[in-house]
Amino acid sequence: ERELEMSNLTVTLKRSAIGRTQDQRATLRGLGLRRLNQTVVVANTPSMRGMVKKVLHLVLVEETAAQ
């Protein structure tokens, strides 16, 4: 079997959740983002990528190597 190279996503909240829909705010909470310019590191999995895609207009995303 081929091993997949694991990586992480560094997600930073750049725009406010004020005035956004309830599901977008819930997605930000699910990612662990509460304050502007807060950064979290999440696993690069399909479910996390889907969450990031839903709020892509509010966050800055960078791919980093897993440790």
Coordinates of N, CA, C and O in Angstrom, one line a residue:
E1 N 0.8 -1.2 0.0 CA 0.0 0.0 0.0 C 0.9 1.2 0.0 O 1.9 1.3 0.6
R2 N 0.3 2.3 -0.6 CA 1.0 3.5 -0.7 C 0.7 4.4 0.5 O -0.5 4.6 0.9
E3 N 1.7 4.9 1.2 CA 1.4 5.7 2.4 C 1.2 7.2 1.9 O 1.9 7.7 1.0
L4 N 0.1 7.8 2.5 CA -0.1 9.2 2.1 C 0.7 10.1 3.1 O 0.8 9.8 4.3
E5 N 1.2 11.1 2.5 CA 2.0 12.1 3.3 C 1.0 13.0 4.0 O 0.2 13.6 3.4
M6 N 1.1 13.0 5.3 CA 0.2 13.8 6.1 C 0.7 15.2 6.2 O 1.9 15.5 6.3
S7 N -0.3 16.1 6.3 CA 0.1 17.5 6.4 C -1.0 18.2 7.3 O -2.0 17.6 7.6
N8 N -0.7 19.4 7.7 CA -1.7 20.2 8.5 C -2.0 21.4 7.8 O -1.4 21.9 6.8
L9 N -3.1 22.0 8.2 CA -3.6 23.3 7.7 C -3.5 24.4 8.8 O -3.9 24.1 9.9
T10 N -2.8 25.5 8.5 CA -2.8 26.6 9.5 C -3.9 27.6 9.0 O -3.8 28.1 7.9
V11 N -4.9 27.8 9.9 CA -6.0 28.6 9.6 C -6.0 29.8 10.5 O -6.0 29.7 11.7
T12 N -6.1 31.0 9.9 CA -6.1 32.3 10.6 C -7.4 33.0 10.3 O -7.7 33.2 9.1
L13 N -8.2 33.4 11.3 CA -9.4 34.2 11.1 C -9.0 35.6 10.8 O -8.4 36.3 11.6
K14 N -9.4 36.1 9.6 CA -9.0 37.4 9.1 C -10.2 38.4 9.0 O -10.0 39.6 9.0
R15 N -11.4 37.9 8.9 CA -12.6 38.7 8.8 C -13.6 38.3 9.9 O -13.7 37.1 10.3
S16 N -14.3 39.3 10.4 CA -15.3 39.0 11.5 C -16.4 38.1 11.1 O -16.9 38.1 10.0
A17 N -16.9 37.4 12.1 CA -18.1 36.6 12.0 C -19.4 37.3 12.2 O -20.5 36.8 12.0
I18 N -19.3 38.6 12.6 CA -20.5 39.4 12.8 C -21.3 39.5 11.5 O -20.7 39.9 10.5
G19 N -22.6 39.3 11.6 CA -23.4 39.4 10.4 C -23.4 38.2 9.5 O -24.0 38.2 8.4
R20 N -22.6 37.2 9.8 CA -22.6 35.9 9.0 C -23.7 35.0 9.5 O -24.2 35.1 10.6
T21 N -24.0 34.0 8.7 CA -25.0 33.1 9.0 C -24.6 32.2 10.2 O -23.4 32.0 10.5
Q22 N -25.6 31.6 10.8 CA -25.4 30.8 12.0 C -24.5 29.6 11.7 O -23.6 29.3 12.5
D23 N -24.7 29.0 10.5 CA -23.8 27.8 10.2 C -22.4 28.2 9.9 O -21.5 27.5 10.3
Q24 N -22.1 29.4 9.4 CA -20.7 29.9 9.2 C -20.1 30.1 10.6 O -18.9 29.8 10.8
R25 N -20.8 30.7 11.5 CA -20.3 31.0 12.8 C -20.0 29.7 13.5 O -19.0 29.5 14.2
A26 N -20.9 28.7 13.4 CA -20.7 27.4 14.0 C -19.5 26.7 13.4 O -18.7 26.0 14.1
T27 N -19.3 26.9 12.1 CA -18.1 26.3 11.4 C -16.8 26.9 12.0 O -15.8 26.1 12.3
L28 N -16.8 28.2 12.2 CA -15.6 28.8 12.8 C -15.3 28.3 14.2 O -14.2 28.0 14.5
R29 N -16.4 28.1 15.0 CA -16.3 27.5 16.3 C -15.7 26.1 16.2 O -14.9 25.7 17.0
G30 N -16.2 25.4 15.3 CA -15.8 24.0 15.1 C -14.3 23.9 14.7 O -13.6 23.0 15.1
L31 N -13.8 24.9 14.0 CA -12.4 25.0 13.7 C -11.6 25.5 14.9 O -10.3 25.5 14.8
G32 N -12.2 26.0 15.9 CA -11.5 26.5 17.1 C -11.2 28.0 17.0 O -10.3 28.5 17.7
L33 N -11.8 28.7 16.1 CA -11.5 30.1 15.9 C -12.5 31.0 16.6 O -13.7 30.8 16.4
R34 N -12.1 31.9 17.5 CA -12.9 32.8 18.2 C -12.6 34.3 18.0 O -13.5 35.1 17.9
R35 N -11.4 34.6 17.9 CA -11.0 36.0 17.7 C -10.3 36.3 16.4 O -9.7 35.4 15.8
L36 N -10.4 37.6 16.0 CA -9.7 38.0 14.8 C -8.2 37.7 14.9 O -7.6 37.9 16.0
N37 N -7.5 37.3 13.9 CA -6.1 37.0 13.8 C -5.7 35.8 14.7 O -4.5 35.6 14.9
Q38 N -6.6 35.1 15.2 CA -6.3 33.9 15.9 C -6.0 32.8 14.9 O -6.6 32.7 13.9
T39 N -4.9 32.0 15.2 CA -4.5 31.0 14.3 C -4.6 29.6 15.0 O -4.2 29.5 16.2
V40 N -5.1 28.6 14.2 CA -5.1 27.3 14.7 C -4.5 26.3 13.7 O -4.5 26.7 12.5
V41 N -4.0 25.2 14.1 CA -3.5 24.2 13.2 C -4.4 23.0 13.3 O -4.7 22.5 14.4
V42 N -5.0 22.6 12.1 CA -5.9 21.5 12.1 C -5.3 20.4 11.1 O -4.5 20.8 10.2
A43 N -5.8 19.2 11.2 CA -5.3 18.1 10.3 C -5.9 18.4 8.9 O -7.0 18.9 8.8
N44 N -5.1 18.0 7.9 CA -5.5 18.1 6.6 C -6.3 16.9 6.1 O -5.9 16.0 5.5
T45 N -7.6 16.9 6.6 CA -8.5 15.8 6.3 C -9.6 16.3 5.4 O -9.9 17.5 5.4
P46 N -10.4 15.4 4.7 CA -11.5 15.9 3.9 C -12.5 16.7 4.7 O -13.1 17.7 4.2
S47 N -12.8 16.3 5.9 CA -13.8 17.0 6.7 C -13.4 18.4 7.1 O -14.1 19.4 7.0
M48 N -12.1 18.5 7.5 CA -11.5 19.8 7.8 C -11.5 20.7 6.6 O -11.7 21.9 6.7
R49 N -11.1 20.2 5.5 CA -11.0 20.9 4.2 C -12.4 21.5 3.8 O -12.5 22.6 3.4
G50 N -13.4 20.7 4.1 CA -14.8 21.1 3.8 C -15.2 22.2 4.7 O -15.8 23.2 4.3
M51 N -14.8 22.2 6.0 CA -15.1 23.2 6.9 C -14.4 24.5 6.5 O -15.0 25.6 6.5
V52 N -13.2 24.4 6.1 CA -12.4 25.6 5.7 C -13.0 26.2 4.4 O -13.1 27.4 4.3
K53 N -13.4 25.3 3.5 CA -14.0 25.8 2.3 C -15.3 26.6 2.5 O -15.5 27.6 1.8
K54 N -16.0 26.2 3.5 CA -17.3 26.9 3.8 C -17.0 28.3 4.3 O -17.9 29.2 4.1
V55 N -15.9 28.6 5.0 CA -15.6 29.9 5.5 C -14.3 30.5 4.9 O -13.7 31.4 5.5
L56 N -14.0 30.1 3.7 CA -12.8 30.5 3.0 C -12.7 32.0 2.8 O -11.6 32.6 2.9
H57 N -13.9 32.7 2.7 CA -13.9 34.2 2.5 C -13.6 34.9 3.9 O -13.4 36.1 3.8
L58 N -13.5 34.2 5.0 CA -13.2 34.8 6.3 C -11.8 34.4 6.8 O -11.4 35.1 7.8
V59 N -11.1 33.5 6.2 CA -9.9 33.0 6.8 C -8.8 33.0 5.8 O -9.0 33.0 4.6
L60 N -7.6 32.9 6.3 CA -6.3 32.7 5.5 C -5.8 31.3 5.8 O -5.7 30.9 7.0
V61 N -5.5 30.5 4.8 CA -5.2 29.1 4.9 C -3.8 28.8 4.4 O -3.5 29.3 3.2
E62 N -2.9 28.2 5.1 CA -1.6 27.8 4.6 C -1.4 26.3 4.9 O -1.8 25.8 6.0
E63 N -0.8 25.6 4.0 CA -0.6 24.1 4.3 C 0.8 24.0 4.9 O 1.8 24.6 4.4
T64 N 0.9 23.2 5.9 CA 2.2 23.0 6.6 C 2.5 21.5 6.7 O 1.5 20.7 6.7
A65 N 3.7 21.2 6.9 CA 4.1 19.8 7.0 C 3.7 19.3 8.4 O 3.8 20.0 9.4
A66 N 3.3 18.1 8.5 CA 3.0 17.5 9.8 C 4.3 17.2 10.6 O 5.3 16.9 10.0
Q67 N 4.2 17.2 11.9 CA 5.4 16.9 12.7 C 5.3 15.5 13.3 O 4.3 15.0 13.7

